[in-house]
GROMACS .gro file of C-alpha atoms in nm:
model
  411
    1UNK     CA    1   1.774   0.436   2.971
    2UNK     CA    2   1.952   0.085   3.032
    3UNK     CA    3   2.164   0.060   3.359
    4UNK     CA    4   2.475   0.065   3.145
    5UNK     CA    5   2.469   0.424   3.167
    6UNK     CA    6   2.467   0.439   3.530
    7UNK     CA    7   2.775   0.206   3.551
    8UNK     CA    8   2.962   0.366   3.309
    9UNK     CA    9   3.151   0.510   3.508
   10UNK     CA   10   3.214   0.246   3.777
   11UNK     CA   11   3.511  -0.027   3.798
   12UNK     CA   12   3.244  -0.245   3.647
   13UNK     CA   13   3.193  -0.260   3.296
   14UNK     CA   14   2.901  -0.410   3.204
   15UNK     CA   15   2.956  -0.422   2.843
   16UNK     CA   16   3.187  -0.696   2.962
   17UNK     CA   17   2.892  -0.933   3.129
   18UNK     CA   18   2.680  -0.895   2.804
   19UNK     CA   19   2.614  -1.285   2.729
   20UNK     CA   20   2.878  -1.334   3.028
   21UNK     CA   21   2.747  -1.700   3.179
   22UNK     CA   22   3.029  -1.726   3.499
   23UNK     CA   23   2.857  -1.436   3.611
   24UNK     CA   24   2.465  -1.436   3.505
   25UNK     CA   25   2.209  -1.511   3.798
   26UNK     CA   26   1.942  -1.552   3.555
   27UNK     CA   27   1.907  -1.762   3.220
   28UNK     CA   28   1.666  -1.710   2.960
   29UNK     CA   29   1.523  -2.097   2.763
   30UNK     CA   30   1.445  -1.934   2.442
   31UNK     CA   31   1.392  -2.172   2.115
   32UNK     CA   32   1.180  -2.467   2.067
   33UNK     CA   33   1.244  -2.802   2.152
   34UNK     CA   34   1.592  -2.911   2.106
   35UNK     CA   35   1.622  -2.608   1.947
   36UNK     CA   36   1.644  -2.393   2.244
   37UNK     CA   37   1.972  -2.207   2.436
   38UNK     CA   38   2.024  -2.091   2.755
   39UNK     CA   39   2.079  -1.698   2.709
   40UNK     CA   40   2.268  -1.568   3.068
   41UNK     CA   41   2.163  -1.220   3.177
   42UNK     CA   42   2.157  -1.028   3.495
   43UNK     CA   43   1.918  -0.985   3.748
   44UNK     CA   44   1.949  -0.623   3.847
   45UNK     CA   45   2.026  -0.520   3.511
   46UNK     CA   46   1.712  -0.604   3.369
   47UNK     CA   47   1.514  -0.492   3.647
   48UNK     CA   48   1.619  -0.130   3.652
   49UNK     CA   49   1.521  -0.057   3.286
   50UNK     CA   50   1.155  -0.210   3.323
   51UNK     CA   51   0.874  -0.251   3.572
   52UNK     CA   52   0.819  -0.579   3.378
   53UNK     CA   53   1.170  -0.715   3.475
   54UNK     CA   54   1.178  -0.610   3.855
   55UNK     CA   55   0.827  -0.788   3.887
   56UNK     CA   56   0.942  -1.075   3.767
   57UNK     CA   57   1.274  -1.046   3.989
   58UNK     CA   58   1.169  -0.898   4.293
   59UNK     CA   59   0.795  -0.901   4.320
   60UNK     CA   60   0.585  -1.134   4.539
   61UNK     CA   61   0.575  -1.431   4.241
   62UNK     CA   62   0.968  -1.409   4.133
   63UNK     CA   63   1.075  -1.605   3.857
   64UNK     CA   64   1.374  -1.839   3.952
   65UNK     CA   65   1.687  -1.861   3.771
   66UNK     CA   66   1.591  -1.987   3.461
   67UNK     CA   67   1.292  -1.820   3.252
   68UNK     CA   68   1.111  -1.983   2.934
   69UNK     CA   69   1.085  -1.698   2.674
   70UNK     CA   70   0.898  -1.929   2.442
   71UNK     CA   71   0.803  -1.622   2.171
   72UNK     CA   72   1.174  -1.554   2.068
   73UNK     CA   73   1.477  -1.668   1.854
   74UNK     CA   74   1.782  -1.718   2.038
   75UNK     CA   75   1.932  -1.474   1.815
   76UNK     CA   76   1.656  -1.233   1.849
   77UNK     CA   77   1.692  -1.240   2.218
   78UNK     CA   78   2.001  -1.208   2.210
   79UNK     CA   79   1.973  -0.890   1.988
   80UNK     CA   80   1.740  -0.727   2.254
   81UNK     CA   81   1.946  -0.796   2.579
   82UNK     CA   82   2.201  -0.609   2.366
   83UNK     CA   83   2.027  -0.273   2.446
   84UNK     CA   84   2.094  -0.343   2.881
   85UNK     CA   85   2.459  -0.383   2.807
   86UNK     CA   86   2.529  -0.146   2.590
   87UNK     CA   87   2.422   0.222   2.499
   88UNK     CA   88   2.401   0.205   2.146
   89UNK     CA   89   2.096   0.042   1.965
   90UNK     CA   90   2.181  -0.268   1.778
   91UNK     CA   91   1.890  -0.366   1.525
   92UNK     CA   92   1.847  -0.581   1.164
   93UNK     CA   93   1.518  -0.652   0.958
   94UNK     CA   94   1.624  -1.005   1.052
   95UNK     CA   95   1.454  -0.960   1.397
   96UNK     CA   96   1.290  -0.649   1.404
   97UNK     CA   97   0.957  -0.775   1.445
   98UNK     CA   98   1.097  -0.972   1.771
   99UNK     CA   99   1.252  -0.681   1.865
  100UNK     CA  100   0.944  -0.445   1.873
  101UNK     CA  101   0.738  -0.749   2.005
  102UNK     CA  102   0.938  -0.787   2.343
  103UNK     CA  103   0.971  -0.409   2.348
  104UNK     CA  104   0.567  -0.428   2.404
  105UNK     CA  105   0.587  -0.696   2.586
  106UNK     CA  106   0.815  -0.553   2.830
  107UNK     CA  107   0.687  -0.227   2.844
  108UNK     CA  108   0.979  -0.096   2.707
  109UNK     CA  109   0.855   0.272   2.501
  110UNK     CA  110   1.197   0.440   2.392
  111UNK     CA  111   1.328   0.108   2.272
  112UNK     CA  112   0.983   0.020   2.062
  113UNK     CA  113   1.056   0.426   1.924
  114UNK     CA  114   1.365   0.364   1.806
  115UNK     CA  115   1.303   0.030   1.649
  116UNK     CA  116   1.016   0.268   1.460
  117UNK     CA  117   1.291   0.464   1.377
  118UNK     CA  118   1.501   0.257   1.238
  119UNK     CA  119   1.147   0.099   1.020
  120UNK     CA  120   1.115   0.486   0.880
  121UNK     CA  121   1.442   0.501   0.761
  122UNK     CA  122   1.448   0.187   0.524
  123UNK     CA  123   1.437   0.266   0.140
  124UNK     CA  124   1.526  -0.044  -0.006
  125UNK     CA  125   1.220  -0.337  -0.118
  126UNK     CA  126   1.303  -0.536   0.178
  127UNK     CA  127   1.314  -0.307   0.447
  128UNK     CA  128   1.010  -0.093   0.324
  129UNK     CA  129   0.841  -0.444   0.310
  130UNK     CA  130   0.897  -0.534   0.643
  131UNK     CA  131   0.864  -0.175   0.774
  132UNK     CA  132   0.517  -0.218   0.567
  133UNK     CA  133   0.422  -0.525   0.763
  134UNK     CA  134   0.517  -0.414   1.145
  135UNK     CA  135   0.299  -0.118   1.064
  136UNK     CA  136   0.037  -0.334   1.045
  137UNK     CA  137   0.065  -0.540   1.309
  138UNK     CA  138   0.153  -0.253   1.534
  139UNK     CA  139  -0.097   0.004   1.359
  140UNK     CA  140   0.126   0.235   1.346
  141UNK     CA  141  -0.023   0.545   1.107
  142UNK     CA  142   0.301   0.729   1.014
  143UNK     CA  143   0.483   0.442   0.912
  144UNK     CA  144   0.186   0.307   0.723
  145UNK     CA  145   0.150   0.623   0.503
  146UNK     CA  146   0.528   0.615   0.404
  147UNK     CA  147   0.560   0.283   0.351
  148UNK     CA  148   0.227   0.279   0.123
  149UNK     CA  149   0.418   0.599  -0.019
  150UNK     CA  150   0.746   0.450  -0.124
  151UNK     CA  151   0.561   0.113  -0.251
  152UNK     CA  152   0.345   0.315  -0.489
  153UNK     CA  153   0.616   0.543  -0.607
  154UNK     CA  154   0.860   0.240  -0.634
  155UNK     CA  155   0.729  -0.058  -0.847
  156UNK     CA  156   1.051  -0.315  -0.808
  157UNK     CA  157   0.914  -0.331  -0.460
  158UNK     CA  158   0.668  -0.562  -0.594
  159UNK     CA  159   0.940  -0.744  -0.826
  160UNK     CA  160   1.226  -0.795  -0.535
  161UNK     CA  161   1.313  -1.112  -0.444
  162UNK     CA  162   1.193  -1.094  -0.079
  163UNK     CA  163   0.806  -0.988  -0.231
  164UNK     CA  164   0.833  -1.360  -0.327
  165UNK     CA  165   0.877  -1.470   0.000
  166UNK     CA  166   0.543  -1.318   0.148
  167UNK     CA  167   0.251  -1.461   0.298
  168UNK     CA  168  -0.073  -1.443   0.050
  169UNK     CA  169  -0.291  -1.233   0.332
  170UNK     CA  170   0.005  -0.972   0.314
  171UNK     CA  171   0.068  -1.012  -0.059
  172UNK     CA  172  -0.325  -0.933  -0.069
  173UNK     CA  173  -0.268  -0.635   0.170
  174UNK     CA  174  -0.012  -0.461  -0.018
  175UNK     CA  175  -0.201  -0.518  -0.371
  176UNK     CA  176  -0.519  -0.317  -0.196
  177UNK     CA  177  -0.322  -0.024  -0.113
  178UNK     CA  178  -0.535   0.218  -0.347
  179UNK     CA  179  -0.243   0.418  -0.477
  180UNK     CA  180  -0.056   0.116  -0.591
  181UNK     CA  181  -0.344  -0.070  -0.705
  182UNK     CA  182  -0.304   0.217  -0.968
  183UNK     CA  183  -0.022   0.388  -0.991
  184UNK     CA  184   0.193   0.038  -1.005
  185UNK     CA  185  -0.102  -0.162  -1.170
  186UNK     CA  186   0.158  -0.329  -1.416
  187UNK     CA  187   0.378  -0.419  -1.128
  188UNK     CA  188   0.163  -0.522  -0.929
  189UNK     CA  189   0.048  -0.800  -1.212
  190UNK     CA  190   0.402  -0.873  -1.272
  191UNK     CA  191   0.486  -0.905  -0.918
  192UNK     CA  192   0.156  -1.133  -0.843
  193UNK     CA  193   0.260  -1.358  -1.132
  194UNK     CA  194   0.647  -1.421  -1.003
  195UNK     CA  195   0.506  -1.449  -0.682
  196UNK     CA  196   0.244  -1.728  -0.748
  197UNK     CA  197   0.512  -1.915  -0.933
  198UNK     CA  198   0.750  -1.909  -0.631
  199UNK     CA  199   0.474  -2.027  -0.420
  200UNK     CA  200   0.423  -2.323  -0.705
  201UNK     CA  201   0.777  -2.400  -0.705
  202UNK     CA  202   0.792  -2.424  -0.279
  203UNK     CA  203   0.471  -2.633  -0.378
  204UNK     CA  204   0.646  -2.881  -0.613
  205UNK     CA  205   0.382  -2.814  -0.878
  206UNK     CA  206   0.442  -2.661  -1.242
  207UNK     CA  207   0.427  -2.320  -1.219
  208UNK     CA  208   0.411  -2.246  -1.612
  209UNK     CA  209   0.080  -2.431  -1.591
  210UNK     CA  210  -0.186  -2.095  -1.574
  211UNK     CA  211  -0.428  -2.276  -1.372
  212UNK     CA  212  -0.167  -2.282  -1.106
  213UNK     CA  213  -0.055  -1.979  -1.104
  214UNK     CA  214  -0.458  -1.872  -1.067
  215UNK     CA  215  -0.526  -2.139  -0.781
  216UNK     CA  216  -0.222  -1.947  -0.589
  217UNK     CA  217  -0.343  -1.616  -0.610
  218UNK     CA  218  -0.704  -1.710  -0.563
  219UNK     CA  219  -0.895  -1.361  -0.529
  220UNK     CA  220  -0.580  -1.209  -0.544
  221UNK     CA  221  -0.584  -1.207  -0.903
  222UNK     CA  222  -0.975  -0.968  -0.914
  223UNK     CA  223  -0.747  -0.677  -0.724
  224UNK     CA  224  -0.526  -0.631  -1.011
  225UNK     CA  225  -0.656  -0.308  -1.175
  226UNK     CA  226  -0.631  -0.338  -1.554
  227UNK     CA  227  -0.827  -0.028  -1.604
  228UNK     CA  228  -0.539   0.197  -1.527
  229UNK     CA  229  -0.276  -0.028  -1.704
  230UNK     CA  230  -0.148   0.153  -2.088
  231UNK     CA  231  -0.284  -0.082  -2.375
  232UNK     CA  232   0.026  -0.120  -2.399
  233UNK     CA  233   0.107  -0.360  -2.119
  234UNK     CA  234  -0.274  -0.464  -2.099
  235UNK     CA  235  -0.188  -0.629  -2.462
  236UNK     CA  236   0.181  -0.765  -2.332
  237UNK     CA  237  -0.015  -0.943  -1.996
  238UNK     CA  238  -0.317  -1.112  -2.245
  239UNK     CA  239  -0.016  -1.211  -2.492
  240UNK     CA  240   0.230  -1.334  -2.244
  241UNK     CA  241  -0.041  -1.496  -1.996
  242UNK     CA  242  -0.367  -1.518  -2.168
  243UNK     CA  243  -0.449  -1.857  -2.042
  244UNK     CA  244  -0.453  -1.681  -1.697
  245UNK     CA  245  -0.792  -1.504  -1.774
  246UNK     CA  246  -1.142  -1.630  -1.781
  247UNK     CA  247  -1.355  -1.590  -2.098
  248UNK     CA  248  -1.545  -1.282  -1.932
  249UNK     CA  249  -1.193  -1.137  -1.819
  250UNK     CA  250  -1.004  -1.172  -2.168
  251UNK     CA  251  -1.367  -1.007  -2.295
  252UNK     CA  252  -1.325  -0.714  -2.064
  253UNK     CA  253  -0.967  -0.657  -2.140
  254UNK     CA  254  -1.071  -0.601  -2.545
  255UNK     CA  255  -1.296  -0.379  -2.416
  256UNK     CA  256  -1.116  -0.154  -2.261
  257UNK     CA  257  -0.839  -0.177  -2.533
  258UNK     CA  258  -1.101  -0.071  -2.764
  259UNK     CA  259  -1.203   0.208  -2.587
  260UNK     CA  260  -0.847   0.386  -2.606
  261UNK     CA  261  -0.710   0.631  -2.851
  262UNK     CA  262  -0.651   0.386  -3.142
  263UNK     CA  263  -0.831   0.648  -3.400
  264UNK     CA  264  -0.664   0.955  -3.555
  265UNK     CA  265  -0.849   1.291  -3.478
  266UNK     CA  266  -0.847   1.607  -3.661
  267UNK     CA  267  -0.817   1.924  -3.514
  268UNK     CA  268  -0.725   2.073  -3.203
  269UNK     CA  269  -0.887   1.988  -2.904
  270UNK     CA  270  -1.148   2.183  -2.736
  271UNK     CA  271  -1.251   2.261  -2.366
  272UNK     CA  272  -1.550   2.257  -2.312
  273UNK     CA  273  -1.717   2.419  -1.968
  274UNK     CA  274  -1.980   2.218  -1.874
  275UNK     CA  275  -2.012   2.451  -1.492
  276UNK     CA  276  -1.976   2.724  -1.342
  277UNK     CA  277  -1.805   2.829  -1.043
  278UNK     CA  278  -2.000   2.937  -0.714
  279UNK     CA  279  -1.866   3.108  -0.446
  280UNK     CA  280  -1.981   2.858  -0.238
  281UNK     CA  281  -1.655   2.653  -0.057
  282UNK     CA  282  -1.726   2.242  -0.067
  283UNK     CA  283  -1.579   2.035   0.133
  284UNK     CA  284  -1.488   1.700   0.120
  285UNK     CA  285  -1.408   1.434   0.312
  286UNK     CA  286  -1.143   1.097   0.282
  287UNK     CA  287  -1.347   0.812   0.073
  288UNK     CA  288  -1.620   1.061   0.017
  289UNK     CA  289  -1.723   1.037  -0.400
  290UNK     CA  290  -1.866   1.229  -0.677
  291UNK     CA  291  -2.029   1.095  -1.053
  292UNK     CA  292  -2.058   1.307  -1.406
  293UNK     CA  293  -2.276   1.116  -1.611
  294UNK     CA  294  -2.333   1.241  -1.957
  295UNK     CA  295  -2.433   1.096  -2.330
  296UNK     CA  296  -2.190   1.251  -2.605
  297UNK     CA  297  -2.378   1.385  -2.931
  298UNK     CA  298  -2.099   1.231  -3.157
  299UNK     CA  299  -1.811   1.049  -3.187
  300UNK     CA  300  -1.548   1.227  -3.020
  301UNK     CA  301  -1.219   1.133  -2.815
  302UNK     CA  302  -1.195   1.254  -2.434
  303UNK     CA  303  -0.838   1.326  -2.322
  304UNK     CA  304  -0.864   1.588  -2.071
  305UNK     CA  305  -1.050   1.727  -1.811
  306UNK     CA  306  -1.021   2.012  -1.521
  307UNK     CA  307  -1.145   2.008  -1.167
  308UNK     CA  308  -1.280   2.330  -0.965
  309UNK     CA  309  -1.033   2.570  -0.751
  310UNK     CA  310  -0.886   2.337  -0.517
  311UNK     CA  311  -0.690   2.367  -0.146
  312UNK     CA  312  -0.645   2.048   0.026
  313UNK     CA  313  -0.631   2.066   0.408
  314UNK     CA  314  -0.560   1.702   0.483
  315UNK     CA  315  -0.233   1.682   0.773
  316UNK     CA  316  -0.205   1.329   0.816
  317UNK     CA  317   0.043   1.236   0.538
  318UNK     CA  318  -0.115   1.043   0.278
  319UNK     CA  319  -0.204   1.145  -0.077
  320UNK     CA  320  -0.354   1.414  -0.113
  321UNK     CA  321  -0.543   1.341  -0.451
  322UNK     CA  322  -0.809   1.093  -0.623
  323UNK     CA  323  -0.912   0.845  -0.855
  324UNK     CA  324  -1.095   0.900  -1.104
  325UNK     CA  325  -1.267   0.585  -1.344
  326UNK     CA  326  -1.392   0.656  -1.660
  327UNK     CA  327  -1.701   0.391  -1.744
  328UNK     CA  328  -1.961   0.294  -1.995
  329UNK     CA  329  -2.327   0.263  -1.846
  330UNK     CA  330  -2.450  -0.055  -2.022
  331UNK     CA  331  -2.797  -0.017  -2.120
  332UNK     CA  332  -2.928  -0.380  -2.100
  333UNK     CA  333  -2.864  -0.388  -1.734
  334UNK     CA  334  -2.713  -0.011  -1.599
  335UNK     CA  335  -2.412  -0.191  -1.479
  336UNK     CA  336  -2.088   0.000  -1.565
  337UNK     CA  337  -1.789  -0.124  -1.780
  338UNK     CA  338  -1.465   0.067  -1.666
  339UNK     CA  339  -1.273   0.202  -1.936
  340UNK     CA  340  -0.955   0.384  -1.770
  341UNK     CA  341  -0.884   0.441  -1.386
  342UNK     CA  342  -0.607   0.692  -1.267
  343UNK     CA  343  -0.481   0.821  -1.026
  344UNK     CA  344  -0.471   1.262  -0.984
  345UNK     CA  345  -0.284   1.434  -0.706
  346UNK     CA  346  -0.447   1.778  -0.598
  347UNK     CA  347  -0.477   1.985  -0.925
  348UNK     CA  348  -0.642   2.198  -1.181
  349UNK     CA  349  -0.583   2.000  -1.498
  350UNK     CA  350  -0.544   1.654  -1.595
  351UNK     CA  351  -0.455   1.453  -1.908
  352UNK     CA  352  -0.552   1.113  -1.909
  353UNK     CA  353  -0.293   0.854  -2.006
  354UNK     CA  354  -0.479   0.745  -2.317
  355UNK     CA  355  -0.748   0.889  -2.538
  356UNK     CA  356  -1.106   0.727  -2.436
  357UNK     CA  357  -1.308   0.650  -2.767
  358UNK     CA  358  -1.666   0.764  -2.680
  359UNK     CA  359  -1.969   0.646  -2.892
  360UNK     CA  360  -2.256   0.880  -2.972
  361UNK     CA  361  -2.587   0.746  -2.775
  362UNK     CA  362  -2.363   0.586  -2.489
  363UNK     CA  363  -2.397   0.698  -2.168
  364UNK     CA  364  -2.068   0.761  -1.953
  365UNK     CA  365  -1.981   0.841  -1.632
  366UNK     CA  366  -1.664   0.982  -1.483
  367UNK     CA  367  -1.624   0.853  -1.120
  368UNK     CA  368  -1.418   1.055  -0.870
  369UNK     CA  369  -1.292   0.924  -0.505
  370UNK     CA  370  -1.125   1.150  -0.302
  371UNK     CA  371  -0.879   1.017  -0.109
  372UNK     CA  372  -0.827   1.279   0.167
  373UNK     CA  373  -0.993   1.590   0.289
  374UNK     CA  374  -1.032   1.876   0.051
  375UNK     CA  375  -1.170   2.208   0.021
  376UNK     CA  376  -1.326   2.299  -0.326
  377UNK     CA  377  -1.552   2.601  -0.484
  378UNK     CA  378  -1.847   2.439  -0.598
  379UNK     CA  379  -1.953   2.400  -0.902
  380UNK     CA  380  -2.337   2.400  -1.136
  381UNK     CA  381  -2.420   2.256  -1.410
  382UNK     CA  382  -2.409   2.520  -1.697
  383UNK     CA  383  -2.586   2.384  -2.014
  384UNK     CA  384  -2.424   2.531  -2.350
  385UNK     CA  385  -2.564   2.488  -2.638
  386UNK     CA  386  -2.242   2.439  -2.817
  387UNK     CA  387  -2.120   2.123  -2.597
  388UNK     CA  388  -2.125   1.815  -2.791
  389UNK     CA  389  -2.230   1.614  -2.482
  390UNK     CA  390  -2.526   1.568  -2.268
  391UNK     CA  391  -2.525   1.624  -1.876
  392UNK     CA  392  -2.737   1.379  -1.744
  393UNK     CA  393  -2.959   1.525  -1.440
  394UNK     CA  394  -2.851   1.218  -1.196
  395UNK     CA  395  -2.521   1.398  -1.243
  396UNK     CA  396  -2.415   1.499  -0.856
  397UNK     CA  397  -2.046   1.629  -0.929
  398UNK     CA  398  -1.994   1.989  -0.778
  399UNK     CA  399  -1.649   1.964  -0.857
  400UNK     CA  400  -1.585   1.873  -1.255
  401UNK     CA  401  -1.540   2.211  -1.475
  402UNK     CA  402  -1.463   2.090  -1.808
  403UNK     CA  403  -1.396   1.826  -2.015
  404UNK     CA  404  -1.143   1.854  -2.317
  405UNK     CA  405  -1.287   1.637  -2.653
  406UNK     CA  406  -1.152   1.568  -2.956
  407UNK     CA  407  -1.315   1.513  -3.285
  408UNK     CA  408  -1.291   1.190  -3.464
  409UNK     CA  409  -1.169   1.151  -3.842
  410UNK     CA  410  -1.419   0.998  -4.037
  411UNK     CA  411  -1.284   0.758  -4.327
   0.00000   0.00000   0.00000
């Protein structure tokens, strides 16, 4: 509580010596150079709010009259002498992360809590931006998850004019946030590419010239997830910025393409169980993961699958859900191509966003990553005679139940 308080009651007001020079005893140099102001403050105001303060004042190595703040803005400073004067809180994303940096600083706990508050409450791209950022700095958990939360469910985040304005280490930061890495894959391409061409214009250099563009993102640009973009807008980045993309990139882009639903089937589709349930309880943990790997017997689409009885038990706010990357096991060299990645909050069932094309004689592997704790019956591997794929035995997934396939029309 700021002294205020206790003199509210009292002939003097001390609302009325907030900024008051003719009757200050101490002044604050804050600024650089000949940028700097002398702020006016009191003495025994400061001092009985913070331990900081009356060490300063009163302690054996007392600060004079005047004291160099040389880590704030004038106005930011002003903004936080604001809380001595006067009850009420005063903050703006302007100085917020001057605010909560002098409430360390000055050991000052239920001012740093409400400028946290204030952070949680923000909903619009700028604020949950900034909010983003002070979590970060400040590692501050709770903030982190909703901020991560709003960004992924929110893609003009990553289109707003401040998103522009960002530093490349934090544009990097938010584009490795796994749920919008996928979820807002599209966005997040858009919002790297108006983003480089800001930083081209504060540059002076041509910013419709795609080399640019790529020499301002540097690795930037490999976080971009076009495995869980539509064909859609996988077709609308190549056309619209194809000069963007390396040889091997543009090559990789056809390929997934041309592994998505772009054939007719016939038919209905069918589920087919490829485990059985135990009554044996799994559990998982955050980052833990989990591989099918299988060889279908024909041509066949895969649109669906279903996961084992699940009951997540994660508390600490984040998603409770996973990723899950479809790939193609190459055979000259084992590496995998990814073919669709997608994001699945804590179900039974899933349909993928696009039909995958799968080849008879190819091997494929469905890649899970759980991204909190979870609690799952386990699953074996049930051979059927019936199933038109082949469970491969480096399979390790306790967890995948069935996959739904769709025949292919033949022309």
């Amino acid at each position: 509580m700021s002294l205020s308080g206790l003199f509210r009651d009292s002939p003097f007001n001390v609302q009325n010596h907030y900024l008051k020079a003719e009757t200050a005893d101490v002044f604050f140099i804050c600024g650089k150079n000949e940028m700097n102001e002398r702020i006016p403050a009191h003495k025994i105001l400061l001092a009985g709010s913070t331990n900081v303060f009356e060490k300063m004042f009163y302690g054996t190595l007392c600060e004079g009259d005047e004291v160099v703040i040389a880590d704030a803005t004038p106005n930011g400073f002003r903004q936080f002498l604001h809380y001595f004067y006067v009850n009420d809180m005063q903050f703006s994303l302007e100085f917020i992360d001057e605010l909560m940096y002098l409430a360390k600083k000055y050991l000052l706990d239920s001012y740093f809590a409400e400028c946290c508050e204030f952070l949680m409450q923000q909903t619009e791209p700028k604020g949950i931006l900034i909010a983003y950022e002070q979590s970060i700095r400040f590692e501050l958990a709770e903030l982190k998850k909703k901020m991560e939360t709003l960004i992924a469910a929110n893609g003009t985040v990553l289109c707003s004019e401040y998103f522009t304005d960002i530093n490349r280490d934090f544009l990097k930061q938010i584009i490795q946030i796994p749920v919008v890495r996928i979820e807002q894959s599209k966005s997040v391409f858009d919002g790297c590419i108006q983003w480089a061409q800001a930083n081209c214009k504060r540059a002076n250099i041509d910013g419709s010239v795609m080399q640019n563009v790529r020499d301002q993102l540097g690795d930037c640009f490999q976080q971009i997830e076009f495995s869980s973009m539509t064909s859609y807008h996988l077709t609308e980045c190549v056309e619209k910025f194809g000069d963007l993309f390396t040889a091997q990139e543009l090559q990789r882009v056809v390929s997934i393409i041309s592994a998505r639903c772009t054939i007719p089937s016939v038919g209905r589709k069918s589920e087919y169980e490829i485990s059985k349930q135990t009554d044996i309880r799994v559990e998982v943990k955050e980052g833990s993961q989990t591989e099918l790997q299988f060889i279908p017997k024909k041509r066949m689409l895969l649109n669906a699958f279903t996961m084992s009885q699940c009951s997540g038990f994660g508390s600490d706010g984040g998603e409770e859900g996973y990723f899950v990357s479809v790939a193609k096991i190459l055979t000259d060299d084992n590496k995998k191509r990814f073919l669709h990645t997608e994001f699945f909050p804590f179900d039974h069932g899933y349909a993928l966003r696009e039909d995958i094309v799968l080849e008879p004689n190819s091997t494929y592997s469905i890649h899970i990553q759980f991204l909190s704790n979870a609690s799952y019956f386990g699953r074996q591997i049930s051979h059927s005679a019936d199933c038109p794929i082949e469970i491969l035995p480096v399979t390790n997934s306790n967890f995948i139940a069935s996959l739904n396939l769709k025949s292919i029309a033949i022309n």
